[in-house]
Amino acid sequence: MTFDQILFYVFSFWFIASSLAMIFSRNAAKAVLFLILSFFSAASIWILLEAEFLAITLILVYVGAVMVLFLFVIKMLNIDKSTLRAKFAGYLPLGLIVAAIIIAEMTLVLGGNQFGLDVVAAPARHGADYSNITVLAMQLYTTYVYPFELAAVLLLIAIIAAITLVHRNELNRKKQSISEQVDVQAKDRVRIVSIASSSKEAK
Amino acid sequence: MVSLSDYLILSAIIFCIGLVGIFVNRTNIITLLMCVELILVAVNTNFIAFSHFLGNEAGQIFVFFILTVAAAEVAIGLAILTLLFRNKGTINVDVTNSLKG
Amino acid sequence: MNNTFTFDTASLLVALPEIFLLSAIVVVLLLDLFLTKEFKQVTYYLTQASLLVTGVLSYNLIGHPETIIFSNSFVLDDMASVFKVFMMGAAMVAMVYSRHYLTEHSLFRGEYFILVLLSVLGMMVMVSGYSLLTLYLGLEILSLSLYTLIAIARKRSGAIEAALKYFVLGAIASGLLLYGMSMIYGISGSLNISDIAAFASDTNLGSRETLIINFGLVFLVIGIAFKLGAVPFHMWVPDVYQGSPTSVTMFISTVPKIAAVAMLVRLLIDGLGSMHAYWSDLFMILALLSIALGSVVALMQTNIKRMLAYSTISHIGFIMLGFVTGVITGYGAAVFYVLVYVLMSLAAFGVIILLNKKGFEAEEISDYKGLSKSSPWFALMMLVVMLSMAGVPPFIGFYSKFFILQQVVSAGFVTVAIIAVVFAVISAYYYLQIIKSMYFNDAEQELSVAAPMDMKLVLSINAVLILVVGLFPDFWMKLALSLF
Amino acid sequence: MENIYLTIALAPLLGAIIAGFFGGMLGRAATHTITILGVLVSTVLALYVFNHHVLEQGAVFNQNLYTWMQIGGLNVSVGFLVDNLTSVMLVVVSFVSLMVHIYTIGYMHDDDGYTKFFSYISLFTFSMFMLVMSNNFMQLFFGWEAVGLVSYLLIGFWHHKESAVEANLKAFLVNRVGDFGFLLGIGLVLAFSGSLDYMEVFSSLDKVVGQSLWGADLITVICLLLFVGAMGKSAQVPLHVWLPGSMEGPTPISALIHAATMVTAGIFMVSRMSPMFELSDVALTVVMVIGAITALFMGLLGIVQNDIKKVVAYSTLSQLGYMTVALGVSAYSVAIFHLMTHAFFKALLFLGAGSVIVAMHHEQDIRKMGGLRKKMPITYWTGLIGTLALIGFPGFAGFYSKDMIIEAVHFSSLPYADWVYYAVVAGVFITAFYSLRMFFIVFHGESRVDHHTEEHLHESPASITFPLIALAIPSAIIGYLTIDPMLFNGWLDNAITVDAAHKSMSEIGQLFNDHGGALGMISHAVFTVPFWMMVGGVVTAWMFSLYRTQWAAWVQSKFQGINYILESLYGFDRFNEIVFVNGVKKLGNLLWKVSDAGLIDKMVVNGSARLVGFVGSVVRPIQTGYVYHYAFFMIFSLLIILTWALFAGDNPLLQIEF
Amino acid sequence: MELLSLLIWLPILGGGLVILVGNERADTARWLSVAISILVFVMSLSLYTGFDSTTHLMQFVEKASWISQFNINYHIGVDGISMPLIILTTFSTILVLIAGWEVIQNRPAHYMAAFLMMEGLIIGVFSSLDAILFYAFWEASLIPMLLIVGIWGGDNRVYAAIKFFLYTFLGSVFMLVSLIYMYNKGGSFSILDMHNLSLTATEQAWIFWAFFMAFAVKVPMFPVHTWLPDAHVQAPTGGSVILAAIMLKMGGYGFFRFSLPITPDASLQFSDVVIALSLIAIVYIGFVALVQRDMKKLIAYSSISHMGFVTLGVFALFLAYRPDNAEGALLGLEGAMVQMISHGFISAAMFLVVGVLYDRLHSREISTYGGVINSMPKFTGFAVLFAMANAGLPGTSGFVGEFMVILGAVQANIWYAVLAATTLIVGAAYTLWMVKRVFWGPITNPAVETLNDINGREFFILVTLALAVLIVGVYPQPVIEVMHASIDHLLNQALTSKL
């Protein structure tokens, strides 16, 4: 077993294990943490595949931002424990069987006959001068400029969506209106209210 | 050496874990969202593995966009989740079944 | 590493509609920020104007020779242009209807229109997408906008529930789609449709390659089936249709279907057309299941939106049958069907929206009781729509079914045609339920139409078109055929 | 001549139309004048035609008026065939009809439907003319049904009487049973001869001979089917049940339709078809036997009837039986002869009965009459003539015709002819018995009329008595006058064919000459069995009804079984009621409720709808509303599809090798 | 536009115009619609006068490209088979419109318009020479009828209307599939081309049954007849009239126009089955009719029974035909045609008769009535006449068709004729028994005493029908004459094997 393989199996183990732990976790916050763990494993695998940029992106963007967002929401809504009572019901066995069959079928398809080393040889490792980022960047801004623009649109949608949906209009905002302040007059400030005297009422 | 097949099978396993996670987990929606993330990571792994073995960067570029999309998706997903919580006071999937039949 | 990259600005002209629309979106978005409540209508008009201009720009590109730009990721052909024109038209009509709905239910917000524009942009990307990547991105732009549009009715738990279901299932579906794409990419080594097509149609394709392509194909088909709402990936459709604000339901049920068909064409026909033998069987099963389930389950519905959802599923089955045939005329039939379906669906939801008032959603079939008396004209319109959907001549719905059936029979699937028509008859039953409510029952409550004139006018034209196009369907059939 | 024939037919039609549509406007007098005028014209012309054809031996007229239908080589026309047979029928029909028209003035005097009645009887006359003048089967059938229609209308004329409308329905339906056979017979005629025209059919009969159908000779089948029609119209057992019921109608039509003319249509038809019937001994035998059964057993029923019209009705049935027997033994001209004499005397008897009924204020039960002789002399004497004619008292019309029938049977060589002979001879006794029984009870003895009626009892007006007298004359003498030319001197020869093998006619011709003609027959009568049977009948009737009335009751009590059978009319009505009316209703209900509404509609039609609904309601809950179910469904579908794509389908992608 | 087109579109557009006039101006709408229908009728008469009965070729032909994609043309024309049916249609429509004059107070303009439109559509059915055009008219004619039954019908109208629609719709979709199949085979939707299309035995069998589904439901034949009693009973009088008088004929017409010429061998092969079903319809339905308590239902069942003669006549041709003697076959075919026309008059009349009573007492139950003659003598006269016609009395049109078919059937197989001829008895039994219970006898229900006899409008309708019934009955030759050439040709087609 080569070092590559050892690394691969170790990371794979953690990847799978933490993923399983994530879906079976009863606590949402813990689940997020397991997910982060599995993302780390994934990133490691990606590095084995010489996709350094993406691995880093996964950690930085995903773990750093997206997962934190998850945690934030969980904490904000305070749903990490209160509602979490796992009810796997009868679906788990069925689900596992289905999953097992699918995995088996996929394995049949994706197995050594099709993608073994004898069929698809492992490429030679790039040298130290290889920069994954450069390579990607070169293409990203040339060949893939159109998708890149589209990604921008996507993010714009995400922004609009998040604001539109979650933002509560003028709920707790106090806005200053300078023109109103300038135009203000005494009668706007003082209101004279005539109150019936108590003596009259007594009668 | 690790074969392409190994990577693909790994991602298939993760993919299926993601799938199973979605329907065994009825506790809350946030876990569902995380399962989706898991699926996407599996797919990403696929792409990267292919990209690596093909010596073709297109797969990695694709992954880059998938990550972007996933991030946007999470944002919207969490927004919807927040709305759900505001409306129902819970994000338990069990109670969101007023539409059926 | 490809350093021969060239960027010809002139070639961007073929993407002018998209470019214009995106610019317009930005303008509207910014402008909307500064509009006070009284002027919110401006957003609406600007939206319509944007759609109109985009439509005109697209129209001008009809007949443009097929052009592929952006490094093989954007294609402009007649199908793209025609689809875009239709999408713009449909979206404009949908917006006319939406305005009434939004006003009545206090949902009138600038973001609504912006999200619609964004989703339209996404659809345009799908229509013109010529690589797996752009198709995927277009799909996501569309989907994310739609999720948001549904949830925009923030106070309605139904809408939120619908958004959530759509979101979760949609995410799974795009995960599946992506998985399939990864396989296609992995075996063909390219994301471009043209490369994939070249790879797949290689006569020397080995069994390994065939296996992997078809393995990926299964996932692609599922992804597309989900987007179309075909059985067994239809579960979201009824819930989303019912839960969403009606104007959004209308939108979801119409324009994106064109885009979904476009994506189908790009992926399965332009790309994997040579694998037709593999996917057509699958498609046929899904199509028949859709027709059957859509027809049968709709019978039990009392909510008209939910009923129309099942009806959509059934229609989708017919559309898919067109693709099963594997010949160009069959695809043309499917495209014709989808355009017809959009026309009918718009009118159907148009009538529903027309009856909407503050606090009254007109969602139950029983809400239509006595409509023929209180509003004979629009009852007639609904009658036309329902009969057209049921496939009764001389309305256009008949000709679309006829076209499909003709192709299916021509391809030798007579049994399939018979099954399809039997379920078409079954489905006629629930369309009749609405006619029954409108015409045969007396009103239980006062029904009045408060919609503005423009909506009434557009709706009338919309419904009358169902008849008129039905009387003269030739041009449209030819048009649909000319796209392939 | 064509115009004359047309006028004969159309004059009454015109009268009927005028009376029917404008009767109300024109008033009673104008209506009856017009209709009587119409029939009078017909009568005169009929006599002219009779003279032309029979006496002057004019050529047979056979011509089409217009093409009713032309299909391929088949031409179905409306046209007239006028020969001697037709001429005789025309005279009989028009004369009786004229008498009835006149009679009606008096009889229906108080009735609201006066004008309508005239319209009907004129219409009937027209229909009957069309029937007898027809030159083809289609038109024959037309007249056949048209007279049935009028009969239906007239039986139910007093539509407020439940029994009347029951009776007319029954009459129509029973006739329809006959028509059923008749129409099939016509169909077979067409099928095998290629034409519906009498002459063409008769001339192509050789094509039919030798063919077989249903294991029988084809010609036999055709004749029997046609005869079924005749049985319906001419009320032969077992299709006789409608005729007694038809007495619910006003008496004039009983006389006209249900005694003199319509019911003899069957006799006429068979005579007309003699070229066909002659080809089948089997058919003739059946005809003869059925006739004999009718003649004997229907006569028996006359004995126990107490309704004056019913007695006459059963006597009519019996006489129709005689005619049919004559047909069966190939004595067609004798049948027509009896038809003619019977028309006169039976019309006379009915009209006489009507006269009595009018006088009795529509009381028809003979037990409540008696001793009317003095109050109603004209009715009495004409009635006596009619009765004598009926029982075959020598010299009277009925004597000749009936005697000839009996003799013809005597000489017949058909199987069972001997039995039939006994039957018809016995029938003479019975006829005499019931006829005179009624006659004695009504006119003789002491009056049992209730006091109120008694006071108003008087002879009927002239419009009633005139027809009685006018009919009494031929009833008395027509037989004597016409027996020789009609039977033996070729009056009917150009219409009737008798096969050489059937010798009855020639034998009785021989006999007739041996006896010395018509006069000789009278003197020879006392040496014949039928005469003594008749005398016996008269005496018995006298004993039972006048001399020792208690004997009747004694006999009744002694022979309760027979009496029961007779009073229940052999159970035909009960049988029909149970088997046909109720049975058919039950069957109808069964088919409707169980098969149609239950099996087809509920189970198959609505059942399939329900099945769809059921499937829908089964499938629907899959849509649980839980998103994880949806996801599971999707994934499960993925599994199925993936498995299918990999291992199944036309192009399995993976072959698993173990 | 040429004559035939005018006949189709004038009523349809006229119906639109009547709708525009609106329910508020009911009288205008009524007059207008009656005027249009009379105009159409008069125009349709020139189809008869201008008809060349010596040829089987289509006349008054118009042809224009419609859907070029499928070579579908706006191709219309008439021959001796369709022409009488068109005139029957225009004739009946007038009566129906007049019959609905004051009876229909609920949305009268729409009512009139629906009938006008249906008239145009049905004329379209009878004159289409293009299969898809035919199908379009065929299905479209369901729509007005659906509404007529559903809006103006009786208590159970919704069930009846939907049942009617779905039943007939289900029947006809199979026809569509087979039309498409033939198009794919022969490249043309022209009916005349389809006549010449060569088809194998198996194909013919399938196509035959597909057509059979469509036409048998419409006729309706046993066992797919159960929609009819419901639809007839629930429909307003006018609806029942059109349904019985014309829409049922569409099924019979289909057998003439499609089944026989297109699938002659299959027609021969399955003629036994069809004849068996026809005979069941005649006999079985006759018994069912006998026990009905609802007048309309009774007449509805009687319609089924009478229409059995049509199918019997059509399909008996194979057995009735002799090489040396085509008369048996011709009798059957032309008898079927005459039966259709005559049934058009008689059933219309019968339903109108019931309608007259229903308008007065709002009951269709036989038991409600009794002794109607006492208060409505004139009306009773008509009723009895039509009842007699229904019972097939010679001299009325009802006789002619039955007579011809039975005569034809005898030549096919005597047993067919025996069974068919039972209608003489059973038909008379149910019709006259009803007449007896409704019109004759003493008055049992005091309401009957107060009935007013028919008014001028009703009199006009009934007298018109009575004349039609009698004229055709006494002198059917003019009706039969015009169809000779076409029927001869059809017979040839039916007897020429395509194999």
PDB file of N, CA, C and O in Angstrom, chain E residues 221 255 271 274-279 282 305-318 332-333 336 402 405-406 408-410 412-413 415-421:
ATOM      1  N   MET E 221     -75.381   1.834 -29.599  1.00  0.00           N
ATOM      2  CA  MET E 221     -75.673   0.408 -29.674  1.00  0.00           C
ATOM      3  C   MET E 221     -75.532  -0.215 -28.304  1.00  0.00           C
ATOM      4  O   MET E 221     -74.762   0.244 -27.484  1.00  0.00           O
ATOM      5  N   PHE E 255     -70.906   4.865 -39.751  1.00  0.00           N
ATOM      6  CA  PHE E 255     -70.813   3.518 -40.321  1.00  0.00           C
ATOM      7  C   PHE E 255     -70.832   3.577 -41.839  1.00  0.00           C
ATOM      8  O   PHE E 255     -70.121   2.857 -42.517  1.00  0.00           O
ATOM      9  N   SER E 271     -69.471  -8.516 -39.065  1.00  0.00           N
ATOM     10  CA  SER E 271     -70.868  -8.117 -39.224  1.00  0.00           C
ATOM     11  C   SER E 271     -71.770  -8.933 -38.301  1.00  0.00           C
ATOM     12  O   SER E 271     -72.761  -8.414 -37.792  1.00  0.00           O
ATOM     13  N   VAL E 274     -71.865  -7.229 -34.946  1.00  0.00           N
ATOM     14  CA  VAL E 274     -72.636  -5.988 -34.966  1.00  0.00           C
ATOM     15  C   VAL E 274     -74.123  -6.296 -35.098  1.00  0.00           C
ATOM     16  O   VAL E 274     -74.952  -5.686 -34.417  1.00  0.00           O
ATOM     17  N   ILE E 275     -74.413  -7.254 -35.932  1.00  0.00           N
ATOM     18  CA  ILE E 275     -75.829  -7.589 -36.096  1.00  0.00           C
ATOM     19  C   ILE E 275     -76.383  -8.145 -34.804  1.00  0.00           C
ATOM     20  O   ILE E 275     -77.489  -7.799 -34.381  1.00  0.00           O
ATOM     21  N   ALA E 276     -75.576  -8.972 -34.151  1.00  0.00           N
ATOM     22  CA  ALA E 276     -76.044  -9.511 -32.871  1.00  0.00           C
ATOM     23  C   ALA E 276     -76.344  -8.372 -31.901  1.00  0.00           C
ATOM     24  O   ALA E 276     -77.401  -8.352 -31.259  1.00  0.00           O
ATOM     25  N   LEU E 277     -75.442  -7.411 -31.853  1.00  0.00           N
ATOM     26  CA  LEU E 277     -75.669  -6.291 -30.938  1.00  0.00           C
ATOM     27  C   LEU E 277     -76.895  -5.486 -31.363  1.00  0.00           C
ATOM     28  O   LEU E 277     -77.673  -5.034 -30.529  1.00  0.00           O
ATOM     29  N   SER E 278     -77.050  -5.334 -32.661  1.00  0.00           N
ATOM     30  CA  SER E 278     -78.221  -4.591 -33.132  1.00  0.00           C
ATOM     31  C   SER E 278     -79.494  -5.295 -32.725  1.00  0.00           C
ATOM     32  O   SER E 278     -80.461  -4.664 -32.273  1.00  0.00           O
ATOM     33  N   LEU E 279     -79.474  -6.605 -32.880  1.00  0.00           N
ATOM     34  CA  LEU E 279     -80.689  -7.345 -32.554  1.00  0.00           C
ATOM     35  C   LEU E 279     -80.948  -7.306 -31.060  1.00  0.00           C
ATOM     36  O   LEU E 279     -82.089  -7.196 -30.622  1.00  0.00           O
ATOM     37  N   ILE E 282     -82.539  -4.140 -30.441  1.00  0.00           N
ATOM     38  CA  ILE E 282     -83.941  -4.075 -30.852  1.00  0.00           C
ATOM     39  C   ILE E 282     -84.825  -4.811 -29.848  1.00  0.00           C
ATOM     40  O   ILE E 282     -85.844  -4.296 -29.394  1.00  0.00           O
ATOM     41  N   SER E 305     -83.659   1.262 -29.531  1.00  0.00           N
ATOM     42  CA  SER E 305     -84.211   0.120 -30.235  1.00  0.00           C
ATOM     43  C   SER E 305     -84.361   0.425 -31.718  1.00  0.00           C
ATOM     44  O   SER E 305     -84.027  -0.383 -32.571  1.00  0.00           O
ATOM     45  N   HIS E 306     -84.835   1.602 -32.020  1.00  0.00           N
ATOM     46  CA  HIS E 306     -85.024   1.941 -33.428  1.00  0.00           C
ATOM     47  C   HIS E 306     -83.711   2.109 -34.147  1.00  0.00           C
ATOM     48  O   HIS E 306     -83.594   1.770 -35.323  1.00  0.00           O
ATOM     49  N   MET E 307     -82.748   2.645 -33.437  1.00  0.00           N
ATOM     50  CA  MET E 307     -81.459   2.813 -34.099  1.00  0.00           C
ATOM     51  C   MET E 307     -80.803   1.462 -34.346  1.00  0.00           C
ATOM     52  O   MET E 307     -79.903   1.339 -35.172  1.00  0.00           O
ATOM     53  N   GLY E 308     -81.256   0.463 -33.592  1.00  0.00           N
ATOM     54  CA  GLY E 308     -80.766  -0.883 -33.869  1.00  0.00           C
ATOM     55  C   GLY E 308     -81.060  -1.292 -35.306  1.00  0.00           C
ATOM     56  O   GLY E 308     -80.283  -2.020 -35.923  1.00  0.00           O
ATOM     57  N   PHE E 309     -82.148  -0.798 -35.830  1.00  0.00           N
ATOM     58  CA  PHE E 309     -82.464  -1.119 -37.219  1.00  0.00           C
ATOM     59  C   PHE E 309     -81.426  -0.541 -38.170  1.00  0.00           C
ATOM     60  O   PHE E 309     -81.169  -1.118 -39.226  1.00  0.00           O
ATOM     61  N   VAL E 310     -80.907   0.598 -37.796  1.00  0.00           N
ATOM     62  CA  VAL E 310     -79.924   1.222 -38.683  1.00  0.00           C
ATOM     63  C   VAL E 310     -78.699   0.327 -38.794  1.00  0.00           C
ATOM     64  O   VAL E 310     -78.265  -0.038 -39.893  1.00  0.00           O
ATOM     65  N   THR E 311     -78.177  -0.056 -37.653  1.00  0.00           N
ATOM     66  CA  THR E 311     -76.978  -0.883 -37.713  1.00  0.00           C
ATOM     67  C   THR E 311     -77.289  -2.254 -38.299  1.00  0.00           C
ATOM     68  O   THR E 311     -76.475  -2.822 -39.027  1.00  0.00           O
ATOM     69  N   LEU E 312     -78.465  -2.736 -37.985  1.00  0.00           N
ATOM     70  CA  LEU E 312     -78.845  -4.025 -38.575  1.00  0.00           C
ATOM     71  C   LEU E 312     -78.871  -3.911 -40.090  1.00  0.00           C
ATOM     72  O   LEU E 312     -78.298  -4.724 -40.809  1.00  0.00           O
ATOM     73  N   GLY E 313     -79.521  -2.878 -40.569  1.00  0.00           N
ATOM     74  CA  GLY E 313     -79.636  -2.701 -42.011  1.00  0.00           C
ATOM     75  C   GLY E 313     -78.279  -2.563 -42.667  1.00  0.00           C
ATOM     76  O   GLY E 313     -78.032  -3.119 -43.730  1.00  0.00           O
ATOM     77  N   VAL E 314     -77.412  -1.835 -42.007  1.00  0.00           N
ATOM     78  CA  VAL E 314     -76.098  -1.608 -42.607  1.00  0.00           C
ATOM     79  C   VAL E 314     -75.318  -2.906 -42.679  1.00  0.00           C
ATOM     80  O   VAL E 314     -74.783  -3.275 -43.721  1.00  0.00           O
ATOM     81  N   PHE E 315     -75.287  -3.618 -41.576  1.00  0.00           N
ATOM     82  CA  PHE E 315     -74.376  -4.757 -41.549  1.00  0.00           C
ATOM     83  C   PHE E 315     -74.991  -6.051 -42.071  1.00  0.00           C
ATOM     84  O   PHE E 315     -74.290  -7.032 -42.239  1.00  0.00           O
ATOM     85  N   ALA E 316     -76.285  -5.996 -42.324  1.00  0.00           N
ATOM     86  CA  ALA E 316     -76.892  -7.180 -42.922  1.00  0.00           C
ATOM     87  C   ALA E 316     -76.536  -7.283 -44.401  1.00  0.00           C
ATOM     88  O   ALA E 316     -76.794  -8.294 -45.029  1.00  0.00           O
ATOM     89  N   LEU E 317     -75.938  -6.223 -44.917  1.00  0.00           N
ATOM     90  CA  LEU E 317     -75.735  -6.204 -46.363  1.00  0.00           C
ATOM     91  C   LEU E 317     -74.871  -7.349 -46.853  1.00  0.00           C
ATOM     92  O   LEU E 317     -75.070  -7.869 -47.948  1.00  0.00           O
ATOM     93  N   PHE E 318     -73.934  -7.752 -46.017  1.00  0.00           N
ATOM     94  CA  PHE E 318     -73.005  -8.777 -46.489  1.00  0.00           C
ATOM     95  C   PHE E 318     -73.702 -10.104 -46.716  1.00  0.00           C
ATOM     96  O   PHE E 318     -73.394 -10.832 -47.646  1.00  0.00           O
ATOM     97  N   GLY E 332     -81.407  -3.077 -47.094  1.00  0.00           N
ATOM     98  CA  GLY E 332     -80.861  -2.871 -45.758  1.00  0.00           C
ATOM     99  C   GLY E 332     -80.227  -1.498 -45.629  1.00  0.00           C
ATOM    100  O   GLY E 332     -80.522  -0.741 -44.698  1.00  0.00           O
ATOM    101  N   LEU E 333     -79.381  -1.174 -46.573  1.00  0.00           N
ATOM    102  CA  LEU E 333     -78.640   0.091 -46.479  1.00  0.00           C
ATOM    103  C   LEU E 333     -79.566   1.294 -46.586  1.00  0.00           C
ATOM    104  O   LEU E 333     -79.525   2.213 -45.768  1.00  0.00           O
ATOM    105  N   ALA E 336     -81.742   1.592 -43.729  1.00  0.00           N
ATOM    106  CA  ALA E 336     -81.066   2.209 -42.589  1.00  0.00           C
ATOM    107  C   ALA E 336     -81.086   3.718 -42.723  1.00  0.00           C
ATOM    108  O   ALA E 336     -81.342   4.446 -41.757  1.00  0.00           O
ATOM    109  N   GLU E 402     -88.228   0.590 -41.144  1.00  0.00           N
ATOM    110  CA  GLU E 402     -88.296  -0.743 -40.534  1.00  0.00           C
ATOM    111  C   GLU E 402     -88.659  -1.793 -41.571  1.00  0.00           C
ATOM    112  O   GLU E 402     -88.092  -2.884 -41.625  1.00  0.00           O
ATOM    113  N   VAL E 405     -85.693  -2.447 -43.785  1.00  0.00           N
ATOM    114  CA  VAL E 405     -84.632  -3.190 -43.108  1.00  0.00           C
ATOM    115  C   VAL E 405     -85.060  -4.624 -42.878  1.00  0.00           C
ATOM    116  O   VAL E 405     -84.278  -5.561 -43.075  1.00  0.00           O
ATOM    117  N   ILE E 406     -86.297  -4.801 -42.479  1.00  0.00           N
ATOM    118  CA  ILE E 406     -86.744  -6.177 -42.232  1.00  0.00           C
ATOM    119  C   ILE E 406     -86.741  -6.964 -43.536  1.00  0.00           C
ATOM    120  O   ILE E 406     -86.274  -8.107 -43.591  1.00  0.00           O
ATOM    121  N   GLY E 408     -84.866  -6.456 -45.997  1.00  0.00           N
ATOM    122  CA  GLY E 408     -83.468  -6.756 -46.294  1.00  0.00           C
ATOM    123  C   GLY E 408     -82.940  -7.858 -45.403  1.00  0.00           C
ATOM    124  O   GLY E 408     -82.237  -8.768 -45.849  1.00  0.00           O
ATOM    125  N   ALA E 409     -83.318  -7.794 -44.143  1.00  0.00           N
ATOM    126  CA  ALA E 409     -82.806  -8.767 -43.186  1.00  0.00           C
ATOM    127  C   ALA E 409     -83.286 -10.174 -43.511  1.00  0.00           C
ATOM    128  O   ALA E 409     -82.560 -11.144 -43.311  1.00  0.00           O
ATOM    129  N   VAL E 410     -84.482 -10.255 -44.023  1.00  0.00           N
ATOM    130  CA  VAL E 410     -84.988 -11.584 -44.388  1.00  0.00           C
ATOM    131  C   VAL E 410     -84.029 -12.232 -45.365  1.00  0.00           C
ATOM    132  O   VAL E 410     -83.739 -13.425 -45.297  1.00  0.00           O
ATOM    133  N   ALA E 412     -80.942 -11.665 -45.609  1.00  0.00           N
ATOM    134  CA  ALA E 412     -79.665 -11.998 -44.993  1.00  0.00           C
ATOM    135  C   ALA E 412     -79.807 -13.291 -44.220  1.00  0.00           C
ATOM    136  O   ALA E 412     -79.063 -14.247 -44.427  1.00  0.00           O
ATOM    137  N   ASN E 413     -80.744 -13.286 -43.343  1.00  0.00           N
ATOM    138  CA  ASN E 413     -80.961 -14.461 -42.517  1.00  0.00           C
ATOM    139  C   ASN E 413     -82.325 -14.283 -41.896  1.00  0.00           C
ATOM    140  O   ASN E 413     -82.596 -13.286 -41.236  1.00  0.00           O
ATOM    141  N   TRP E 415     -83.679 -15.390 -39.466  1.00  0.00           N
ATOM    142  CA  TRP E 415     -83.753 -15.201 -38.013  1.00  0.00           C
ATOM    143  C   TRP E 415     -83.518 -13.759 -37.618  1.00  0.00           C
ATOM    144  O   TRP E 415     -84.103 -13.268 -36.652  1.00  0.00           O
ATOM    145  N   TYR E 416     -82.649 -13.081 -38.377  1.00  0.00           N
ATOM    146  CA  TYR E 416     -82.474 -11.647 -38.093  1.00  0.00           C
ATOM    147  C   TYR E 416     -83.807 -10.943 -38.205  1.00  0.00           C
ATOM    148  O   TYR E 416     -84.187 -10.116 -37.368  1.00  0.00           O
ATOM    149  N   ALA E 417     -84.488 -11.315 -39.290  1.00  0.00           N
ATOM    150  CA  ALA E 417     -85.760 -10.651 -39.525  1.00  0.00           C
ATOM    151  C   ALA E 417     -86.757 -11.013 -38.435  1.00  0.00           C
ATOM    152  O   ALA E 417     -87.519 -10.167 -37.972  1.00  0.00           O
ATOM    153  N   VAL E 418     -86.721 -12.251 -38.015  1.00  0.00           N
ATOM    154  CA  VAL E 418     -87.668 -12.663 -36.978  1.00  0.00           C
ATOM    155  C   VAL E 418     -87.457 -11.820 -35.729  1.00  0.00           C
ATOM    156  O   VAL E 418     -88.392 -11.255 -35.159  1.00  0.00           O
ATOM    157  N   LEU E 419     -86.201 -11.705 -35.350  1.00  0.00           N
ATOM    158  CA  LEU E 419     -85.934 -10.939 -34.134  1.00  0.00           C
ATOM    159  C   LEU E 419     -86.245  -9.461 -34.335  1.00  0.00           C
ATOM    160  O   LEU E 419     -86.813  -8.804 -33.464  1.00  0.00           O
ATOM    161  N   ALA E 420     -85.851  -8.967 -35.492  1.00  0.00           N
ATOM    162  CA  ALA E 420     -86.105  -7.548 -35.730  1.00  0.00           C
ATOM    163  C   ALA E 420     -87.590  -7.263 -35.756  1.00  0.00           C
ATOM    164  O   ALA E 420     -88.051  -6.240 -35.255  1.00  0.00           O
ATOM    165  N   ALA E 421     -88.322  -8.198 -36.325  1.00  0.00           N
ATOM    166  CA  ALA E 421     -89.754  -7.952 -36.476  1.00  0.00           C
ATOM    167  C   ALA E 421     -90.481  -7.981 -35.141  1.00  0.00           C
ATOM    168  O   ALA E 421     -91.611  -7.504 -35.052  1.00  0.00           O
TER     169      ALA E 421
END
